Amino acid sequence: MTLDATSSRWGGVFRTKSVEQSLRDTDEPESRLRKDLSAWDLTVFGVAVVVGAGIFTVTARTAGTVAGPAVSLAFVFAAVACGLAALCYAEFASTVPVAGSAYTFSYATFGELAAWTIGWDLVLEFALGTSVIAKGWSQYLGMVLGSYTPIVHVGSVSFDVGAAGLVAVLGVLLAVGTKMSSRVSAVAVAVKLTVIALVVVLGLRYFTASNLSPYIPSSQPGNGTGHGLEQSLLSWLTGAGGSTFGWYGLLSAASIVFFAFIGFDIVATTAEETRNPQRDMPRGIIGSLAVATVLYVAVSLVLTGMVPYTQLSGDEATLATAFAIHGITWAKNAISIGALAGLTTVVMVLFLGQTRVMFAMARDGLLPRRLAHTGGHGTPVKITVIVGTICAVLAGFVDFGTLAEMVNIGTLFAFVLVSVGVPILRRTRPDLPRGFRVPWVPVIPILAVLACAWLMLNLSVHTWLRFVVWMAAGLVVYFTYSMRHSVLRTRSSE
């Protein structure tokens, strides 16, 4: 059976949307986004979302319970995987400067079903990411406020006012305009970079090289969270069982700290709002990732050099823990303020990415078309309100726990598809102007796929099962609604 026959039989699920059509859609008056962003704005957005939760929380916990001093090497491993994928994102974003990021790229390369699949995946990634980080922000708010807690109890039900309130305020900012959001992000980024610089400079005064030895501690049997469905898929497949530290611990740590890098891909969702996307998108994507990598490695080396990694074990360990051990209690407040600023920008840009992906899907008819209407500020106000309401409710009521890993697997899945798509689009559309070209194709895309797949294997079995269930639910939605309302399908039939 030919591809055309298969496409016809399944209602065009493999039909691709041309790059030219995607670009024409950006000029529709009722769904046109305002082009306000420069390369600097994109870099600010990238640093705003990448440098946040990971540097203030994930670093210490991963060092103390999973990798030891080798957490800095885990950051390098994760950065390499992200860097390879970032090159692929940069080429796509400069070639197809349309809102939607991996969703739009997949539509032009693999077809509608693949585009829906990755769009559904990104909806989960950004919604969970926004809600999870908002709860982390609320926890730091409680530390800064001291005796006051942002949690309200009504009978047996608890509501996180801080987390829900943050989402609501940021929703208003995003509805007002992307440029305004960029300016707020720039201020918050300046605050958190100042705090990070303070952490590094002050931490170096207490740095002891012997604390970095052994750099990769000997492997130890995992605790209760490292067995059964909670162990990594790789450990389950190989029969290694749960373990911490050693090489298994290092690889597992790379998958965990990958959460700290999530977000540079969101820069690609703003391609349609960039003045010169062919030039500025690659600069924003690659530049923000480079800045984040340097900061993460520097902080992790200083942190594990300040105190023995064993003193950083426990779920409550943060950057402030190391300073408290040395009696620098005031540093806790400074770090908490930096964390508040950092997490504010993370939530904002994740929120932004969510609205732009859903906007692109709505414009294509895979979600209700009326959601793609842009208001007087040139932003998708309806989608912003809907996403803000859902994320505020989730952040207010739900205790996520290990669901945070779902953000990782969703992002890695998107990275794999984008990396595979680069050589395919090179072959099918060699005529397209590309503002940036990935070097050594197909070697770089293949390495990106292998690196991301390896990180995915080191996520827990539980995470994989949840991911499969979510994607199965997405297929049901597609075949019952999206396929029948697809704009591309309607145009083809006409």
Short mmCIF file of N, CA, C and O in Angstrom, two decimals, residues 106-231:
data_model
loop_
_atom_site.label_atom_id
_atom_site.label_comp_id
_atom_site.label_asym_id
_atom_site.label_seq_id
_atom_site.Cartn_x
_atom_site.Cartn_y
_atom_site.Cartn_z
N SER A 106 7.12 19.22 13.78
CA SER A 106 6.67 17.87 13.48
C SER A 106 5.59 17.86 12.40
O SER A 106 5.53 16.95 11.57
N TYR A 107 4.74 18.88 12.40
CA TYR A 107 3.68 18.97 11.39
C TYR A 107 4.28 19.10 10.00
O TYR A 107 3.77 18.54 9.02
N ALA A 108 5.37 19.85 9.89
CA ALA A 108 6.02 20.07 8.60
C ALA A 108 6.84 18.87 8.15
O ALA A 108 7.15 18.73 6.97
N THR A 109 7.16 17.98 9.09
CA THR A 109 8.09 16.89 8.79
C THR A 109 7.43 15.51 8.79
O THR A 109 7.57 14.75 7.84
N PHE A 110 6.68 15.19 9.86
CA PHE A 110 6.15 13.85 10.03
C PHE A 110 4.66 13.72 9.72
O PHE A 110 4.16 12.64 9.47
N GLY A 111 3.92 14.84 9.77
CA GLY A 111 2.50 14.77 9.50
C GLY A 111 1.66 15.11 10.71
O GLY A 111 2.16 15.35 11.82
N GLU A 112 0.34 15.11 10.50
CA GLU A 112 -0.58 15.61 11.51
C GLU A 112 -0.63 14.77 12.78
O GLU A 112 -0.66 15.31 13.89
N LEU A 113 -0.65 13.45 12.64
CA LEU A 113 -0.74 12.61 13.83
C LEU A 113 0.47 12.79 14.73
O LEU A 113 0.34 12.90 15.95
N ALA A 114 1.66 12.83 14.12
CA ALA A 114 2.87 13.04 14.91
C ALA A 114 2.86 14.42 15.54
O ALA A 114 3.27 14.60 16.69
N ALA A 115 2.35 15.41 14.80
CA ALA A 115 2.28 16.77 15.35
C ALA A 115 1.35 16.82 16.55
O ALA A 115 1.67 17.43 17.58
N TRP A 116 0.19 16.18 16.41
CA TRP A 116 -0.74 16.13 17.55
C TRP A 116 -0.09 15.44 18.75
O TRP A 116 -0.22 15.89 19.89
N THR A 117 0.59 14.34 18.48
CA THR A 117 1.22 13.57 19.56
C THR A 117 2.21 14.42 20.34
O THR A 117 2.19 14.45 21.57
N ILE A 118 3.05 15.15 19.61
CA ILE A 118 4.05 15.95 20.31
C ILE A 118 3.40 17.17 20.95
O ILE A 118 3.81 17.63 22.02
N GLY A 119 2.33 17.71 20.33
CA GLY A 119 1.62 18.82 20.93
C GLY A 119 0.96 18.41 22.24
O GLY A 119 1.02 19.12 23.24
N TRP A 120 0.33 17.24 22.24
CA TRP A 120 -0.29 16.69 23.45
C TRP A 120 0.76 16.45 24.53
O TRP A 120 0.54 16.70 25.71
N ASP A 121 1.92 16.00 24.09
CA ASP A 121 3.04 15.77 25.02
C ASP A 121 3.50 17.09 25.64
O ASP A 121 3.73 17.18 26.84
N LEU A 122 3.61 18.14 24.82
CA LEU A 122 4.06 19.43 25.32
C LEU A 122 3.03 20.07 26.25
O LEU A 122 3.40 20.77 27.21
N VAL A 123 1.75 19.82 25.99
CA VAL A 123 0.71 20.33 26.89
C VAL A 123 0.92 19.78 28.29
O VAL A 123 0.85 20.51 29.29
N LEU A 124 1.22 18.48 28.37
CA LEU A 124 1.49 17.87 29.68
C LEU A 124 2.75 18.45 30.30
O LEU A 124 2.78 18.81 31.48
N GLU A 125 3.81 18.54 29.50
CA GLU A 125 5.10 19.02 30.01
C GLU A 125 4.98 20.41 30.61
O GLU A 125 5.40 20.66 31.75
N PHE A 126 4.39 21.33 29.86
CA PHE A 126 4.34 22.72 30.32
C PHE A 126 3.35 22.91 31.46
O PHE A 126 3.59 23.70 32.38
N ALA A 127 2.21 22.21 31.40
CA ALA A 127 1.21 22.36 32.47
C ALA A 127 1.76 21.85 33.80
O ALA A 127 1.64 22.51 34.84
N LEU A 128 2.37 20.65 33.78
CA LEU A 128 2.95 20.11 35.00
C LEU A 128 4.12 20.97 35.47
O LEU A 128 4.28 21.24 36.66
N GLY A 129 4.97 21.40 34.50
CA GLY A 129 6.12 22.22 34.87
C GLY A 129 5.69 23.52 35.53
O GLY A 129 6.23 23.92 36.57
N THR A 130 4.70 24.19 34.95
CA THR A 130 4.19 25.44 35.53
C THR A 130 3.68 25.23 36.95
O THR A 130 4.00 25.99 37.87
N SER A 131 2.89 24.17 37.14
CA SER A 131 2.28 23.92 38.45
C SER A 131 3.29 23.46 39.49
O SER A 131 3.26 23.91 40.64
N VAL A 132 4.20 22.57 39.09
CA VAL A 132 5.21 22.06 40.02
C VAL A 132 6.13 23.19 40.50
O VAL A 132 6.40 23.33 41.70
N ILE A 133 6.60 24.01 39.57
CA ILE A 133 7.52 25.09 39.95
C ILE A 133 6.79 26.16 40.75
O ILE A 133 7.37 26.77 41.66
N ALA A 134 5.51 26.38 40.46
CA ALA A 134 4.74 27.35 41.25
C ALA A 134 4.65 26.90 42.71
O ALA A 134 4.73 27.73 43.64
N LYS A 135 4.51 25.61 42.94
CA LYS A 135 4.49 25.10 44.33
C LYS A 135 5.84 25.28 45.00
O LYS A 135 5.94 25.60 46.18
N GLY A 136 6.93 25.08 44.24
CA GLY A 136 8.25 25.31 44.79
C GLY A 136 8.44 26.77 45.15
O GLY A 136 9.03 27.10 46.19
N TRP A 137 7.92 27.67 44.31
CA TRP A 137 7.98 29.11 44.59
C TRP A 137 7.26 29.42 45.90
O TRP A 137 7.73 30.20 46.72
N SER A 138 6.11 28.81 46.10
CA SER A 138 5.32 29.04 47.31
C SER A 138 6.07 28.59 48.56
O SER A 138 5.99 29.23 49.61
N GLN A 139 6.81 27.48 48.45
CA GLN A 139 7.58 27.00 49.60
C GLN A 139 8.66 28.01 49.99
O GLN A 139 8.88 28.28 51.18
N TYR A 140 9.34 28.57 49.00
CA TYR A 140 10.36 29.59 49.30
C TYR A 140 9.72 30.86 49.85
O TYR A 140 10.29 31.54 50.69
N LEU A 141 8.50 31.17 49.39
CA LEU A 141 7.80 32.33 49.93
C LEU A 141 7.55 32.13 51.42
O LEU A 141 7.70 33.08 52.21
N GLY A 142 7.18 30.91 51.81
CA GLY A 142 6.99 30.61 53.23
C GLY A 142 8.26 30.81 54.03
O GLY A 142 8.21 31.30 55.17
N MET A 143 9.43 30.47 53.43
CA MET A 143 10.70 30.66 54.14
C MET A 143 10.99 32.15 54.34
O MET A 143 11.45 32.57 55.41
N VAL A 144 10.71 32.95 53.32
CA VAL A 144 11.00 34.38 53.41
C VAL A 144 10.06 35.06 54.40
O VAL A 144 10.47 35.93 55.17
N LEU A 145 8.80 34.63 54.41
CA LEU A 145 7.81 35.26 55.29
C LEU A 145 7.90 34.78 56.73
O LEU A 145 7.29 35.36 57.62
N GLY A 146 8.66 33.70 56.96
CA GLY A 146 8.85 33.23 58.32
C GLY A 146 7.65 32.47 58.86
O GLY A 146 7.29 31.41 58.36
N SER A 147 6.98 33.01 59.85
CA SER A 147 5.88 32.31 60.51
C SER A 147 4.65 32.20 59.63
O SER A 147 3.79 31.34 59.83
N TYR A 148 4.53 33.09 58.63
CA TYR A 148 3.34 33.05 57.78
C TYR A 148 3.48 31.93 56.75
O TYR A 148 4.53 31.73 56.16
N THR A 149 2.40 31.18 56.52
CA THR A 149 2.42 30.13 55.52
C THR A 149 1.42 30.43 54.42
O THR A 149 0.30 30.88 54.70
N PRO A 150 1.78 30.21 53.16
CA PRO A 150 0.86 30.49 52.05
C PRO A 150 -0.16 29.37 51.83
O PRO A 150 -0.82 29.35 50.79
N ILE A 151 -0.27 28.43 52.76
CA ILE A 151 -1.21 27.32 52.64
C ILE A 151 -2.45 27.60 53.47
O ILE A 151 -2.35 27.95 54.65
N VAL A 152 -3.63 27.45 52.88
CA VAL A 152 -4.90 27.65 53.58
C VAL A 152 -5.59 26.29 53.73
O VAL A 152 -5.69 25.53 52.75
N HIS A 153 -6.04 25.98 54.93
CA HIS A 153 -6.71 24.71 55.19
C HIS A 153 -8.21 24.95 55.41
O HIS A 153 -8.60 25.76 56.25
N VAL A 154 -9.00 24.23 54.62
CA VAL A 154 -10.45 24.28 54.77
C VAL A 154 -10.92 22.86 55.02
O VAL A 154 -11.07 22.05 54.09
N GLY A 155 -11.12 22.53 56.29
CA GLY A 155 -11.44 21.15 56.64
C GLY A 155 -10.26 20.26 56.34
O GLY A 155 -9.14 20.51 56.78
N SER A 156 -10.49 19.21 55.59
CA SER A 156 -9.42 18.28 55.21
C SER A 156 -8.72 18.68 53.92
O SER A 156 -7.79 18.01 53.47
N VAL A 157 -9.16 19.79 53.31
CA VAL A 157 -8.60 20.23 52.03
C VAL A 157 -7.61 21.36 52.26
O VAL A 157 -7.87 22.29 53.02
N SER A 158 -6.45 21.25 51.58
CA SER A 158 -5.42 22.30 51.65
C SER A 158 -5.33 23.00 50.29
O SER A 158 -5.36 22.34 49.25
N PHE A 159 -5.19 24.32 50.33
CA PHE A 159 -5.07 25.10 49.09
C PHE A 159 -3.85 26.01 49.20
O PHE A 159 -3.69 26.75 50.16
N ASP A 160 -2.98 25.91 48.20
CA ASP A 160 -1.74 26.69 48.18
C ASP A 160 -2.03 28.04 47.53
O ASP A 160 -1.99 28.18 46.31
N VAL A 161 -2.31 29.02 48.36
CA VAL A 161 -2.65 30.36 47.87
C VAL A 161 -1.47 30.99 47.14
O VAL A 161 -1.63 31.67 46.12
N GLY A 162 -0.26 30.77 47.66
CA GLY A 162 0.93 31.36 47.05
C GLY A 162 1.13 30.88 45.62
O GLY A 162 1.34 31.69 44.71
N ALA A 163 1.04 29.57 45.40
CA ALA A 163 1.26 29.00 44.07
C ALA A 163 0.19 29.46 43.10
O ALA A 163 0.48 29.88 41.97
N ALA A 164 -1.07 29.38 43.52
CA ALA A 164 -2.18 29.78 42.65
C ALA A 164 -2.12 31.27 42.35
O ALA A 164 -2.39 31.71 41.21
N GLY A 165 -1.78 32.08 43.35
CA GLY A 165 -1.69 33.52 43.16
C GLY A 165 -0.60 33.90 42.17
O GLY A 165 -0.78 34.81 41.35
N LEU A 166 0.55 33.21 42.24
CA LEU A 166 1.64 33.49 41.30
C LEU A 166 1.19 33.23 39.86
O LEU A 166 1.43 34.05 38.97
N VAL A 167 0.54 32.09 39.62
CA VAL A 167 0.07 31.77 38.28
C VAL A 167 -0.91 32.82 37.78
O VAL A 167 -0.85 33.24 36.62
N ALA A 168 -1.80 33.28 38.66
CA ALA A 168 -2.79 34.29 38.27
C ALA A 168 -2.12 35.61 37.86
O ALA A 168 -2.46 36.20 36.83
N VAL A 169 -1.16 36.07 38.65
CA VAL A 169 -0.48 37.33 38.36
C VAL A 169 0.30 37.24 37.05
O VAL A 169 0.25 38.15 36.20
N LEU A 170 1.01 36.13 36.86
CA LEU A 170 1.79 35.97 35.63
C LEU A 170 0.88 35.84 34.42
O LEU A 170 1.23 36.27 33.31
N GLY A 171 -0.29 35.25 34.61
CA GLY A 171 -1.24 35.16 33.52
C GLY A 171 -1.66 36.54 33.02
O GLY A 171 -1.78 36.77 31.81
N VAL A 172 -1.87 37.46 33.95
CA VAL A 172 -2.22 38.83 33.57
C VAL A 172 -1.08 39.48 32.79
O VAL A 172 -1.30 40.14 31.77
N LEU A 173 0.15 39.29 33.25
CA LEU A 173 1.30 39.86 32.54
C LEU A 173 1.42 39.32 31.12
O LEU A 173 1.67 40.08 30.17
N LEU A 174 1.23 38.01 30.95
CA LEU A 174 1.34 37.41 29.63
C LEU A 174 0.21 37.86 28.71
O LEU A 174 0.40 38.00 27.50
N ALA A 175 -0.96 38.11 29.28
CA ALA A 175 -2.08 38.59 28.48
C ALA A 175 -1.84 40.03 28.01
O ALA A 175 -2.24 40.41 26.90
N VAL A 176 -1.17 40.83 28.84
CA VAL A 176 -0.88 42.22 28.49
C VAL A 176 0.08 42.30 27.31
O VAL A 176 -0.05 43.16 26.43
N GLY A 177 1.07 41.41 27.25
CA GLY A 177 2.00 41.44 26.13
C GLY A 177 3.30 40.71 26.42
O GLY A 177 3.77 40.69 27.55
N THR A 178 3.88 40.10 25.38
CA THR A 178 5.11 39.34 25.54
C THR A 178 6.29 40.25 25.88
O THR A 178 7.18 39.87 26.63
N LYS A 179 6.30 41.47 25.32
CA LYS A 179 7.40 42.39 25.60
C LYS A 179 7.41 42.78 27.07
O LYS A 179 8.48 42.83 27.70
N MET A 180 6.25 43.02 27.64
CA MET A 180 6.16 43.35 29.06
C MET A 180 6.67 42.18 29.90
O MET A 180 7.39 42.36 30.88
N SER A 181 6.32 40.95 29.50
CA SER A 181 6.79 39.77 30.22
C SER A 181 8.30 39.67 30.16
O SER A 181 8.96 39.29 31.14
N SER A 182 8.88 40.02 29.01
CA SER A 182 10.34 39.98 28.86
C SER A 182 11.00 40.98 29.80
O SER A 182 12.05 40.69 30.40
N ARG A 183 10.41 42.16 29.98
CA ARG A 183 11.00 43.17 30.86
C ARG A 183 10.96 42.73 32.32
O ARG A 183 11.92 42.91 33.07
N VAL A 184 9.84 42.14 32.72
CA VAL A 184 9.74 41.62 34.08
C VAL A 184 10.76 40.50 34.29
O VAL A 184 11.41 40.42 35.34
N SER A 185 10.89 39.63 33.28
CA SER A 185 11.86 38.53 33.37
C SER A 185 13.28 39.06 33.51
O SER A 185 14.08 38.51 34.27
N ALA A 186 13.60 40.13 32.78
CA ALA A 186 14.95 40.69 32.82
C ALA A 186 15.31 41.14 34.24
O ALA A 186 16.43 40.92 34.72
N VAL A 187 14.36 41.78 34.92
CA VAL A 187 14.60 42.24 36.29
C VAL A 187 14.82 41.04 37.22
O VAL A 187 15.76 41.01 38.04
N ALA A 188 13.94 40.03 37.11
CA ALA A 188 14.06 38.86 37.97
C ALA A 188 15.34 38.08 37.69
O ALA A 188 15.98 37.56 38.61
N VAL A 189 15.73 38.01 36.42
CA VAL A 189 16.98 37.32 36.06
C VAL A 189 18.17 38.03 36.69
O VAL A 189 19.10 37.40 37.20
N ALA A 190 18.17 39.38 36.67
CA ALA A 190 19.26 40.13 37.28
C ALA A 190 19.37 39.83 38.78
O ALA A 190 20.47 39.67 39.32
N VAL A 191 18.22 39.70 39.45
CA VAL A 191 18.23 39.41 40.89
C VAL A 191 18.82 38.03 41.15
O VAL A 191 19.69 37.87 42.02
N LYS A 192 18.35 37.02 40.42
CA LYS A 192 18.83 35.68 40.72
C LYS A 192 20.28 35.46 40.31
O LYS A 192 21.02 34.72 40.97
N LEU A 193 20.74 36.13 39.25
CA LEU A 193 22.15 36.01 38.87
C LEU A 193 23.04 36.66 39.92
O LEU A 193 24.16 36.19 40.19
N THR A 194 22.56 37.74 40.53
CA THR A 194 23.31 38.38 41.61
C THR A 194 23.44 37.44 42.81
O THR A 194 24.52 37.31 43.41
N VAL A 195 22.35 36.75 43.15
CA VAL A 195 22.38 35.80 44.26
C VAL A 195 23.31 34.62 43.95
O VAL A 195 24.07 34.17 44.81
N ILE A 196 23.26 34.14 42.71
CA ILE A 196 24.13 33.02 42.32
C ILE A 196 25.60 33.43 42.41
O ILE A 196 26.45 32.66 42.88
N ALA A 197 25.90 34.64 41.97
CA ALA A 197 27.28 35.13 42.07
C ALA A 197 27.70 35.21 43.54
O ALA A 197 28.85 34.85 43.89
N LEU A 198 26.80 35.64 44.41
CA LEU A 198 27.10 35.69 45.84
C LEU A 198 27.38 34.29 46.39
O LEU A 198 28.33 34.09 47.17
N VAL A 199 26.58 33.31 45.96
CA VAL A 199 26.77 31.93 46.41
C VAL A 199 28.15 31.41 46.01
O VAL A 199 28.87 30.82 46.83
N VAL A 200 28.55 31.66 44.77
CA VAL A 200 29.84 31.16 44.29
C VAL A 200 31.00 31.85 45.01
O VAL A 200 31.93 31.19 45.50
N VAL A 201 30.97 33.17 45.10
CA VAL A 201 32.07 33.92 45.71
C VAL A 201 32.19 33.58 47.19
O VAL A 201 33.29 33.32 47.71
N LEU A 202 31.06 33.58 47.89
CA LEU A 202 31.09 33.27 49.33
C LEU A 202 31.45 31.80 49.57
O LEU A 202 32.21 31.48 50.49
N GLY A 203 30.93 30.91 48.73
CA GLY A 203 31.21 29.49 48.89
C GLY A 203 32.67 29.14 48.70
O GLY A 203 33.20 28.22 49.34
N LEU A 204 33.36 29.87 47.82
CA LEU A 204 34.78 29.60 47.57
C LEU A 204 35.62 29.82 48.83
O LEU A 204 36.69 29.21 48.99
N ARG A 205 35.17 30.64 49.75
CA ARG A 205 35.92 30.88 50.99
C ARG A 205 35.94 29.63 51.87
O ARG A 205 36.83 29.47 52.71
N TYR A 206 34.97 28.75 51.69
CA TYR A 206 34.87 27.54 52.51
C TYR A 206 35.13 26.29 51.69
O TYR A 206 34.84 25.18 52.13
N PHE A 207 35.69 26.47 50.51
CA PHE A 207 35.94 25.35 49.60
C PHE A 207 37.13 24.52 50.08
O PHE A 207 38.19 25.05 50.40
N THR A 208 36.93 23.20 50.15
CA THR A 208 37.99 22.26 50.51
C THR A 208 38.05 21.16 49.46
O THR A 208 37.07 20.41 49.28
N ALA A 209 39.18 21.05 48.78
CA ALA A 209 39.29 20.11 47.67
C ALA A 209 39.05 18.67 48.11
O ALA A 209 38.53 17.84 47.35
N SER A 210 39.40 18.33 49.35
CA SER A 210 39.23 16.95 49.82
C SER A 210 37.76 16.52 49.86
O SER A 210 37.46 15.33 49.82
N ASN A 211 36.86 17.48 49.92
CA ASN A 211 35.43 17.14 49.92
C ASN A 211 34.98 16.56 48.58
O ASN A 211 33.92 15.93 48.50
N LEU A 212 35.77 16.78 47.54
CA LEU A 212 35.42 16.26 46.22
C LEU A 212 35.92 14.83 46.00
O LEU A 212 35.74 14.26 44.92
N SER A 213 36.52 14.26 47.01
CA SER A 213 37.05 12.89 46.90
C SER A 213 36.31 11.96 47.86
O SER A 213 36.12 12.30 49.04
N PRO A 214 35.83 10.81 47.37
CA PRO A 214 35.89 10.34 45.98
C PRO A 214 34.89 11.09 45.10
O PRO A 214 33.76 11.34 45.54
N TYR A 215 35.33 11.42 43.90
CA TYR A 215 34.48 12.20 43.01
C TYR A 215 33.24 11.40 42.61
O TYR A 215 32.13 11.94 42.57
N ILE A 216 33.42 10.11 42.32
CA ILE A 216 32.29 9.22 42.04
C ILE A 216 32.27 8.19 43.16
O ILE A 216 33.02 7.21 43.14
N PRO A 217 31.46 8.38 44.20
CA PRO A 217 31.43 7.44 45.33
C PRO A 217 31.04 6.03 44.89
O PRO A 217 30.41 5.83 43.85
N SER A 218 31.43 5.06 45.69
CA SER A 218 31.11 3.67 45.39
C SER A 218 29.59 3.46 45.38
O SER A 218 28.86 4.07 46.15
N SER A 219 29.17 2.55 44.53
CA SER A 219 27.75 2.26 44.39
C SER A 219 27.19 1.67 45.68
O SER A 219 27.86 0.88 46.36
N GLN A 220 25.97 2.07 46.01
CA GLN A 220 25.29 1.56 47.20
C GLN A 220 23.89 1.11 46.83
O GLN A 220 23.30 1.65 45.90
N PRO A 221 23.36 0.11 47.54
CA PRO A 221 21.98 -0.31 47.27
C PRO A 221 21.04 0.87 47.48
O PRO A 221 21.21 1.67 48.40
N GLY A 222 20.04 0.98 46.60
CA GLY A 222 19.09 2.07 46.71
C GLY A 222 18.19 1.92 47.92
O GLY A 222 18.03 0.83 48.47
N ASN A 223 17.61 3.04 48.34
CA ASN A 223 16.67 2.97 49.45
C ASN A 223 15.28 2.59 48.93
O ASN A 223 15.16 2.08 47.82
N GLY A 224 14.27 2.84 49.69
CA GLY A 224 12.94 2.41 49.32
C GLY A 224 12.43 2.99 48.02
O GLY A 224 11.51 2.46 47.42
N THR A 225 13.02 4.07 47.54
CA THR A 225 12.54 4.67 46.30
C THR A 225 13.27 4.12 45.09
O THR A 225 13.00 4.53 43.99
N GLY A 226 14.18 3.17 45.29
CA GLY A 226 14.95 2.67 44.16
C GLY A 226 14.61 1.26 43.76
O GLY A 226 15.42 0.59 43.15
N HIS A 227 13.44 0.75 44.14
CA HIS A 227 13.06 -0.61 43.82
C HIS A 227 11.72 -0.63 43.10
O HIS A 227 10.97 0.35 43.10
N GLY A 228 11.43 -1.79 42.49
CA GLY A 228 10.15 -1.94 41.82
C GLY A 228 9.95 -0.94 40.71
O GLY A 228 10.85 -0.67 39.91
N LEU A 229 8.77 -0.33 40.67
CA LEU A 229 8.44 0.62 39.62
C LEU A 229 9.16 1.95 39.79
O LEU A 229 9.15 2.78 38.88
N GLU A 230 9.78 2.19 40.95
CA GLU A 230 10.47 3.44 41.19
C GLU A 230 11.91 3.43 40.70
O GLU A 230 12.56 4.47 40.64
N GLN A 231 12.44 2.26 40.34
CA GLN A 231 13.80 2.21 39.81
C GLN A 231 13.78 2.65 38.34
O GLN A 231 12.73 2.68 37.69
#
